[in-house]
Amino acid sequence: MATSLETEHPVKAHAWAAKDPSGIFAPLKFSRRATGERDVQFRVLYCGICHSDLHLAKNQWGFTIYPLIPGHEIVGVVTEVGSKVEKFRIGDKVGVGCLVGSCRQCDECTNNQESYCPKQILTISSRYYDGSPTYGGFSNIMVADEHFVIRWPDNLPLDTGAPLLCAGITTYSPLRNFGLDTPGVNVGVVGLGGIGHLTVKFAKAFGSRVTVISTSASKKEEAIGKFGADEFVVSHDEEQMQAAAGTLDGIIDTASGNHSLLPLVNLLKPHGKLILVGAPEKLEVPVFPLLIGGKSIVGTANGGVKEVQDMVEFAAEHNILPDVEVIPFDYVNTAMERLEKNDVKYRFVIDVGNSLKAD
Ligand code: NAP
Ligand code: ZN
């Protein structure tokens, strides 16, 4: 693959990468930094595919650094630790999610909210402290500062569990932080995809009443029968939307594509909150309905490191696991096409350990 890498590091590694906005993936040899004194190096075994990986592969947000090695739902087994690493040993099962760095000093960082640190470093398509691009889990080796490494609970499977590291925390954090983790609260979920189906599972574990708002009538049976949702509303059915008007305390909006917010604001009770976690290119804010109902629209980004650790432990305790389709690397281009067409139930996970061998 004729792609130039900016920085040459000592640890030779293999990946699948996209080299331009066509978003087509091909094998790539690259390098990672040597394990620093506070770093953990691990062999990647599984990595989930988030819709953000797809947005980035196609440069839909305009800041992709190519070649892009995506993947921020990364799990594996520790192979090396730096001399000052305290939390991990060789052989431990670990994970890395959306973040690999932050300033560690600001109010957000000291409050365990690293995902709001202005100097946060994303696991992919970001720049590390030394200026080199960050590369994610579509690769056989990962190196990260131990602060951003998650201890994997013993009874949580690595393959099906991997998507918790982004999809899981992205809904767990707002459910917890906006009081939607209380029994009896009425929670809406827009979009029954990777994050959406986990929203149903976490919200039900918290004892909430859950309404799914979906563009896909065909997902009703699984939403209710398999994931335990209480109601299912097809978003383009005006009668169904009208019947649900004013019923919800909060909505987690996970839709990846452009859509209208007004019908969703109408579903909220007075003072209800529409929480945007999906990242389409453009959404219009319906001002008047917000004023009249004292309602708010807010955005949230994944979660802090401690929250991720709490979340995987909660998931292990309550047996909350994503529904996944495990695939080899040579299926990744097809997987991306299917993800774009909303044809995955409900997360692809790449079997990195068995389909990307070092030579
Ligand atoms: P996904 O698995 O593709 O699910 C998205 C779901 O949204 C689809 O299954 C579909 O559900 C619905 N949808 C798609 N296009 C839509 C449209 N135009 N209008 C209404 N609904 C639509 O994606 P995901 O991995 O869950 O990610 C969802 C979004 O969250 C992406 O934009 C991603 O980049 C973003 N994200 C944000 C964060 C964060 O920290 N805030 C973290 C991770 C991901 P139905 O078939 O049920 O309608
Ligand atoms: Zn993600």
Coordinates of N, CA, C and O in Angstrom, one line a residue, residues 213-351:
I213 N -37.4 4.5 19.6 CA -37.9 5.3 18.5 C -37.0 4.9 17.3 O -35.8 5.3 17.3
S214 N -37.5 4.3 16.3 CA -36.7 3.7 15.2 C -37.3 4.0 13.8 O -38.5 4.2 13.7
T215 N -36.3 4.1 12.9 CA -36.8 4.2 11.5 C -37.1 2.8 10.9 O -37.7 2.7 9.8
S216 N -36.8 1.7 11.6 CA -36.9 0.4 11.1 C -38.0 -0.4 11.8 O -37.7 -1.0 12.9
A217 N -39.2 -0.5 11.2 CA -40.3 -1.2 11.8 C -39.9 -2.7 12.1 O -40.3 -3.3 13.1
S218 N -39.0 -3.2 11.2 CA -38.6 -4.6 11.3 C -37.8 -4.9 12.6 O -37.6 -6.1 13.0
K219 N -37.4 -3.9 13.3 CA -36.6 -4.2 14.6 C -37.5 -4.3 15.8 O -37.0 -4.6 16.9
K220 N -38.8 -4.1 15.6 CA -39.7 -4.1 16.8 C -39.6 -5.4 17.6 O -39.5 -5.3 18.9
E221 N -39.7 -6.5 16.9 CA -39.8 -7.8 17.6 C -38.6 -8.0 18.5 O -38.7 -8.4 19.7
E222 N -37.4 -7.7 18.0 CA -36.1 -7.9 18.8 C -36.1 -6.9 19.9 O -35.6 -7.2 21.0
A223 N -36.5 -5.6 19.6 CA -36.4 -4.6 20.6 C -37.2 -5.0 21.9 O -36.7 -4.8 23.0
I224 N -38.3 -5.5 21.6 CA -39.2 -5.8 22.8 C -38.9 -7.2 23.3 O -38.6 -7.5 24.5
G225 N -38.9 -8.2 22.3 CA -38.8 -9.6 22.7 C -37.4 -10.0 23.2 O -37.2 -10.7 24.2
K226 N -36.3 -9.4 22.6 CA -35.0 -9.8 23.0 C -34.3 -8.9 24.0 O -33.6 -9.3 24.9
F227 N -34.5 -7.6 23.7 CA -33.8 -6.6 24.6 C -34.6 -6.1 25.7 O -34.1 -5.4 26.6
G228 N -35.9 -6.3 25.7 CA -36.8 -6.0 26.8 C -37.4 -4.6 26.8 O -37.8 -4.1 27.8
A229 N -37.3 -3.9 25.6 CA -38.0 -2.6 25.6 C -39.5 -2.7 25.9 O -40.1 -3.7 25.6
D230 N -40.0 -1.6 26.4 CA -41.5 -1.6 26.8 C -42.3 -1.2 25.6 O -43.4 -1.6 25.4
E231 N -41.8 -0.2 24.8 CA -42.6 0.4 23.7 C -41.7 0.5 22.5 O -40.5 0.7 22.7
F232 N -42.3 0.5 21.3 CA -41.5 0.6 20.1 C -42.3 1.6 19.2 O -43.5 1.3 18.9
V233 N -41.7 2.7 18.8 CA -42.4 3.7 18.0 C -41.6 3.8 16.7 O -40.4 4.0 16.7
V234 N -42.3 3.7 15.6 CA -41.7 4.0 14.3 C -41.7 5.5 14.0 O -42.8 6.1 14.0
S235 N -40.5 6.0 13.8 CA -40.4 7.5 13.8 C -41.1 8.2 12.7 O -41.5 9.4 12.8
H236 N -41.4 7.5 11.6 CA -42.1 8.2 10.5 C -43.6 7.9 10.5 O -44.3 8.3 9.6
D237 N -44.1 7.2 11.6 CA -45.5 7.0 11.8 C -46.1 8.1 12.7 O -45.9 8.0 13.9
E238 N -46.7 9.1 12.1 CA -47.2 10.2 12.9 C -48.1 9.8 14.0 O -48.1 10.4 15.1
E239 N -49.0 8.9 13.7 CA -50.0 8.4 14.8 C -49.2 7.9 16.0 O -49.6 8.2 17.1
Q240 N -48.2 7.0 15.7 CA -47.5 6.4 16.8 C -46.7 7.5 17.6 O -46.6 7.5 18.8
M241 N -46.1 8.4 16.9 CA -45.4 9.5 17.5 C -46.3 10.4 18.4 O -45.9 10.8 19.5
Q242 N -47.5 10.7 17.8 CA -48.5 11.5 18.6 C -48.9 10.8 19.9 O -49.0 11.4 20.9
A243 N -49.1 9.5 19.7 CA -49.5 8.7 20.9 C -48.5 8.7 22.0 O -48.8 8.6 23.2
A244 N -47.2 8.9 21.6 CA -46.1 8.8 22.6 C -45.7 10.3 23.1 O -44.9 10.4 23.9
A245 N -46.4 11.3 22.6 CA -46.0 12.7 22.9 C -46.1 12.9 24.4 O -47.0 12.5 25.1
G246 N -45.1 13.7 24.9 CA -45.1 14.1 26.3 C -44.9 13.0 27.3 O -45.2 13.2 28.5
T247 N -44.3 11.8 26.9 CA -44.2 10.7 27.8 C -42.8 10.5 28.4 O -42.7 9.7 29.3
L248 N -41.8 11.1 27.8 CA -40.4 10.7 28.1 C -39.7 11.7 29.0 O -39.8 12.9 28.8
D249 N -39.0 11.2 30.0 CA -38.2 12.1 30.9 C -36.9 12.4 30.2 O -36.3 13.5 30.4
G250 N -36.4 11.5 29.4 CA -35.1 11.8 28.7 C -35.0 10.9 27.5 O -35.6 9.8 27.5
I251 N -34.3 11.3 26.5 CA -34.1 10.5 25.3 C -32.6 10.5 25.0 O -31.9 11.5 25.0
I252 N -32.1 9.3 24.7 CA -30.7 9.1 24.2 C -30.8 9.0 22.7 O -31.3 8.0 22.2
D253 N -30.3 10.0 22.0 CA -30.5 10.0 20.5 C -29.2 9.5 19.9 O -28.2 10.2 19.9
T254 N -29.2 8.3 19.4 CA -28.0 7.6 18.8 C -28.0 7.6 17.3 O -27.1 7.0 16.7
A255 N -28.9 8.3 16.7 CA -29.0 8.2 15.2 C -27.7 8.8 14.6 O -27.2 9.9 14.9
S256 N -27.2 8.0 13.6 CA -26.0 8.4 13.0 C -26.2 9.3 11.7 O -25.2 9.9 11.2
G257 N -27.4 9.4 11.3 CA -27.7 10.2 10.1 C -28.5 11.4 10.4 O -29.1 11.5 11.5
N258 N -28.6 12.3 9.5 CA -29.4 13.6 9.7 C -30.8 13.2 9.9 O -31.4 12.4 9.3
H259 N -31.5 13.9 10.9 CA -32.9 13.7 11.2 C -33.4 14.9 11.9 O -32.6 15.8 12.4
S260 N -34.7 15.0 12.0 CA -35.4 16.2 12.6 C -35.5 16.0 14.1 O -35.9 14.9 14.5
L261 N -35.1 17.0 14.8 CA -35.2 16.9 16.3 C -36.6 17.3 16.8 O -36.9 16.9 17.9
L262 N -37.3 18.1 16.1 CA -38.6 18.6 16.6 C -39.5 17.4 17.1 O -40.1 17.4 18.2
P263 N -39.7 16.4 16.2 CA -40.6 15.2 16.7 C -40.1 14.6 18.0 O -40.9 14.0 18.7
L264 N -38.8 14.6 18.2 CA -38.2 14.0 19.4 C -38.4 14.9 20.6 O -38.8 14.4 21.7
V265 N -38.3 16.2 20.4 CA -38.5 17.1 21.5 C -40.0 17.0 22.0 O -40.3 17.1 23.1
N266 N -40.9 16.8 21.0 CA -42.3 16.6 21.3 C -42.6 15.4 22.2 O -43.6 15.3 22.8
L267 N -41.7 14.4 22.1 CA -41.9 13.2 22.9 C -41.6 13.4 24.4 O -42.0 12.6 25.3
L268 N -40.9 14.5 24.7 CA -40.4 14.8 26.1 C -41.5 15.4 26.9 O -42.3 16.1 26.5
K269 N -41.5 15.0 28.2 CA -42.3 15.7 29.2 C -41.7 17.1 29.4 O -40.5 17.3 29.0
P270 N -42.4 18.1 30.0 CA -41.8 19.3 30.4 C -40.5 19.1 31.2 O -40.5 18.1 32.0
H271 N -39.5 19.8 30.9 CA -38.2 19.7 31.6 C -37.4 18.5 31.1 O -36.3 18.2 31.7
G272 N -37.9 17.8 30.1 CA -37.2 16.6 29.6 C -36.0 17.0 28.9 O -35.8 18.1 28.4
K273 N -35.1 16.0 28.7 CA -33.8 16.2 28.1 C -33.6 15.3 26.9 O -33.7 14.1 27.0
L274 N -33.2 16.0 25.8 CA -32.8 15.2 24.6 C -31.3 15.2 24.6 O -30.7 16.2 24.4
I275 N -30.8 14.0 24.7 CA -29.3 13.9 24.9 C -28.8 13.3 23.6 O -29.1 12.2 23.2
L276 N -28.0 14.1 22.9 CA -27.4 13.7 21.6 C -26.1 13.0 21.8 O -25.2 13.5 22.4
V277 N -26.0 11.7 21.4 CA -24.8 11.0 21.3 C -24.4 10.7 19.9 O -23.2 10.6 19.6
G278 N -25.3 10.5 19.0 CA -25.1 10.3 17.6 C -24.4 11.6 17.0 O -24.6 12.7 17.6
A279 N -23.7 11.4 16.0 CA -22.9 12.5 15.4 C -23.1 12.7 14.0 O -22.2 12.6 13.2
P280 N -24.4 13.0 13.5 CA -24.6 13.3 12.1 C -24.0 14.7 11.8 O -23.6 15.4 12.7
E281 N -23.8 15.0 10.5 CA -23.1 16.2 10.1 C -23.9 17.4 10.6 O -23.3 18.4 11.0
K282 N -25.2 17.4 10.5 CA -26.0 18.6 10.8 C -27.4 18.3 11.4 O -28.1 17.5 10.9
L283 N -27.7 19.0 12.5 CA -29.0 18.9 13.1 C -29.5 20.3 13.4 O -28.8 21.2 13.8
E284 N -30.8 20.6 13.2 CA -31.4 21.9 13.4 C -32.1 21.9 14.8 O -32.9 21.0 15.1
V285 N -31.9 23.0 15.5 CA -32.5 23.0 16.9 C -33.9 23.7 16.8 O -34.0 24.9 16.4
P286 N -34.9 23.1 17.3 CA -36.3 23.7 17.3 C -36.4 24.5 18.6 O -36.7 24.0 19.6
V287 N -36.2 25.9 18.4 CA -36.1 26.7 19.6 C -37.3 26.8 20.5 O -37.3 26.6 21.7
F288 N -38.5 27.1 19.8 CA -39.7 27.4 20.6 C -40.2 26.3 21.4 O -40.5 26.5 22.6
P289 N -40.2 25.1 20.9 CA -40.7 24.0 21.8 C -39.8 23.7 23.0 O -40.2 23.3 24.0
L290 N -38.5 24.1 22.9 CA -37.6 24.0 24.0 C -38.0 25.1 25.1 O -38.1 24.8 26.3
L291 N -38.2 26.3 24.6 CA -38.6 27.4 25.6 C -39.9 27.0 26.3 O -40.0 27.1 27.5
I292 N -40.9 26.6 25.5 CA -42.2 26.4 26.1 C -42.2 25.3 27.1 O -42.9 25.4 28.1
G293 N -41.5 24.2 26.8 CA -41.5 23.1 27.7 C -40.4 23.1 28.7 O -40.2 22.1 29.5
G294 N -39.5 24.1 28.7 CA -38.4 24.1 29.6 C -37.5 22.9 29.3 O -36.9 22.3 30.2
K295 N -37.4 22.5 28.1 CA -36.7 21.3 27.7 C -35.3 21.6 27.3 O -35.0 22.8 26.9
S296 N -34.4 20.6 27.3 CA -33.1 20.9 26.9 C -32.5 19.9 25.9 O -33.0 18.7 25.9
I297 N -31.6 20.4 25.1 CA -30.9 19.4 24.2 C -29.4 19.5 24.6 O -28.9 20.7 24.7
V298 N -28.8 18.4 24.8 CA -27.4 18.4 25.3 C -26.6 17.3 24.5 O -27.2 16.4 24.1
G299 N -25.3 17.5 24.4 CA -24.5 16.5 23.7 C -23.6 15.9 24.8 O -23.2 16.6 25.7
T300 N -23.3 14.6 24.6 CA -22.3 14.0 25.5 C -21.3 13.2 24.7 O -21.6 12.7 23.6
A301 N -20.1 13.0 25.3 CA -19.0 12.3 24.6 C -18.6 11.1 25.5 O -18.1 11.4 26.6
N302 N -18.6 10.0 25.0 CA -18.3 8.7 25.7 C -18.3 8.8 27.2 O -19.3 9.0 27.8
G303 N -17.1 8.8 27.9 CA -17.1 8.9 29.4 C -15.7 8.9 29.9 O -14.8 8.6 29.2
G304 N -15.6 9.2 31.2 CA -14.3 9.2 31.8 C -13.7 7.8 32.1 O -14.5 6.8 32.0
V305 N -12.4 7.7 32.4 CA -11.8 6.3 32.5 C -12.5 5.6 33.7 O -12.8 4.4 33.6
K306 N -12.7 6.2 34.8 CA -13.3 5.5 36.0 C -14.7 5.1 35.6 O -15.1 4.0 36.0
E307 N -15.4 5.9 34.9 CA -16.8 5.5 34.5 C -16.7 4.3 33.6 O -17.6 3.4 33.7
V308 N -15.7 4.2 32.7 CA -15.6 3.0 31.8 C -15.4 1.8 32.7 O -16.0 0.7 32.5
Q309 N -14.5 1.9 33.7 CA -14.2 0.8 34.5 C -15.4 0.4 35.3 O -15.8 -0.8 35.3
D310 N -16.2 1.3 35.8 CA -17.4 1.0 36.5 C -18.4 0.3 35.6 O -19.1 -0.6 36.0
M311 N -18.5 0.8 34.4 CA -19.4 0.3 33.4 C -19.2 -1.1 33.0 O -20.1 -2.0 33.0
V312 N -17.9 -1.5 32.8 CA -17.6 -2.9 32.4 C -17.9 -3.8 33.6 O -18.4 -4.9 33.5
E313 N -17.7 -3.3 34.8 CA -18.0 -4.1 36.0 C -19.5 -4.3 36.2 O -20.0 -5.4 36.5
F314 N -20.2 -3.2 35.9 CA -21.7 -3.3 36.0 C -22.2 -4.3 34.9 O -23.1 -5.1 35.2
A315 N -21.6 -4.2 33.7 CA -22.1 -5.1 32.6 C -21.8 -6.5 33.0 O -22.6 -7.4 32.8
A316 N -20.6 -6.8 33.6 CA -20.2 -8.1 34.0 C -21.2 -8.7 35.0 O -21.7 -9.8 35.0
E317 N -21.5 -7.8 36.0 CA -22.4 -8.2 37.1 C -23.8 -8.5 36.6 O -24.5 -9.4 37.1
H318 N -24.3 -7.6 35.7 CA -25.7 -7.8 35.2 C -25.8 -8.5 33.9 O -26.9 -8.5 33.3
N319 N -24.7 -9.1 33.5 CA -24.7 -9.9 32.2 C -25.2 -9.1 31.0 O -26.0 -9.5 30.2
I320 N -24.7 -7.8 30.9 CA -25.1 -7.0 29.8 C -24.0 -7.1 28.7 O -22.9 -6.7 28.9
L321 N -24.4 -7.7 27.6 CA -23.5 -7.9 26.5 C -24.1 -7.5 25.2 O -25.3 -7.7 24.9
P322 N -23.3 -6.8 24.4 CA -23.7 -6.5 23.0 C -24.0 -7.7 22.2 O -23.5 -8.8 22.4
D323 N -25.0 -7.6 21.3 CA -25.2 -8.7 20.3 C -24.2 -8.4 19.2 O -24.3 -7.3 18.6
V324 N -23.4 -9.3 18.9 CA -22.3 -9.0 17.9 C -22.3 -10.1 16.8 O -22.8 -11.2 16.9
E325 N -21.7 -9.7 15.7 CA -21.3 -10.6 14.6 C -19.8 -10.5 14.5 O -19.2 -9.5 14.2
V326 N -19.1 -11.6 14.8 CA -17.6 -11.7 14.8 C -17.2 -12.0 13.4 O -17.6 -12.9 12.8
I327 N -16.2 -11.2 12.9 CA -15.8 -11.3 11.5 C -14.2 -11.3 11.4 O -13.6 -10.8 12.3
P328 N -13.7 -11.8 10.4 CA -12.2 -11.7 10.1 C -11.9 -10.4 9.4 O -12.8 -9.8 8.9
F329 N -10.6 -10.0 9.4 CA -10.2 -8.8 8.8 C -10.6 -8.7 7.3 O -11.0 -7.6 6.8
D330 N -10.5 -9.8 6.6 CA -10.8 -9.7 5.2 C -12.3 -9.4 4.8 O -12.6 -9.3 3.7
Y331 N -13.1 -9.3 5.9 CA -14.5 -9.0 5.7 C -14.8 -7.5 6.0 O -15.9 -7.1 5.9
V332 N -13.7 -6.8 6.4 CA -14.0 -5.5 7.0 C -14.6 -4.5 6.0 O -15.4 -3.7 6.4
N333 N -14.2 -4.6 4.7 CA -14.8 -3.7 3.7 C -16.3 -3.9 3.5 O -17.1 -3.0 3.5
T334 N -16.7 -5.2 3.5 CA -18.1 -5.6 3.4 C -18.8 -5.1 4.7 O -19.9 -4.6 4.7
A335 N -18.1 -5.3 5.8 CA -18.8 -4.9 7.1 C -19.1 -3.4 7.1 O -20.1 -3.0 7.6
M336 N -18.1 -2.6 6.6 CA -18.3 -1.2 6.6 C -19.5 -0.8 5.7 O -20.3 0.1 6.0
E337 N -19.6 -1.5 4.5 CA -20.7 -1.3 3.6 C -22.1 -1.6 4.3 O -23.0 -0.9 4.2
R338 N -22.1 -2.7 5.0 CA -23.3 -3.2 5.7 C -23.6 -2.2 6.8 O -24.8 -1.9 7.1
L339 N -22.6 -1.7 7.5 CA -22.9 -0.8 8.6 C -23.5 0.5 8.1 O -24.4 1.1 8.6
E340 N -23.0 0.9 6.9 CA -23.5 2.1 6.3 C -25.0 2.0 5.9 O -25.8 2.9 5.9
K341 N -25.3 0.7 5.5 CA -26.7 0.4 5.1 C -27.6 0.0 6.2 O -28.7 -0.5 6.0
N342 N -27.1 0.2 7.5 CA -27.9 -0.2 8.6 C -28.3 -1.7 8.6 O -29.4 -2.1 9.0
D343 N -27.3 -2.5 8.2 CA -27.5 -3.9 8.1 C -26.5 -4.7 9.0 O -25.7 -5.4 8.6
V344 N -26.6 -4.4 10.3 CA -25.8 -5.2 11.3 C -26.6 -5.3 12.6 O -27.3 -4.4 13.0
K345 N -26.6 -6.6 13.1 CA -27.3 -6.8 14.4 C -26.3 -7.3 15.4 O -25.9 -8.5 15.4
Y346 N -25.8 -6.4 16.3 CA -26.0 -5.0 16.3 C -24.6 -4.3 16.3 O -24.5 -3.1 16.4
R347 N -23.6 -5.1 16.3 CA -22.2 -4.6 16.2 C -21.3 -5.6 15.6 O -21.3 -6.8 15.9
F348 N -20.4 -5.2 14.7 CA -19.4 -6.1 14.2 C -18.2 -6.0 15.1 O -17.9 -4.9 15.7
V349 N -17.6 -7.2 15.4 CA -16.4 -7.3 16.1 C -15.4 -8.0 15.3 O -15.7 -9.1 14.8
I350 N -14.2 -7.5 15.1 CA -13.2 -8.1 14.4 C -12.4 -9.1 15.2 O -11.9 -8.7 16.3
D351 N -12.2 -10.3 14.8 CA -11.4 -11.3 15.5 C -9.9 -11.0 15.1 O -9.4 -11.7 14.2

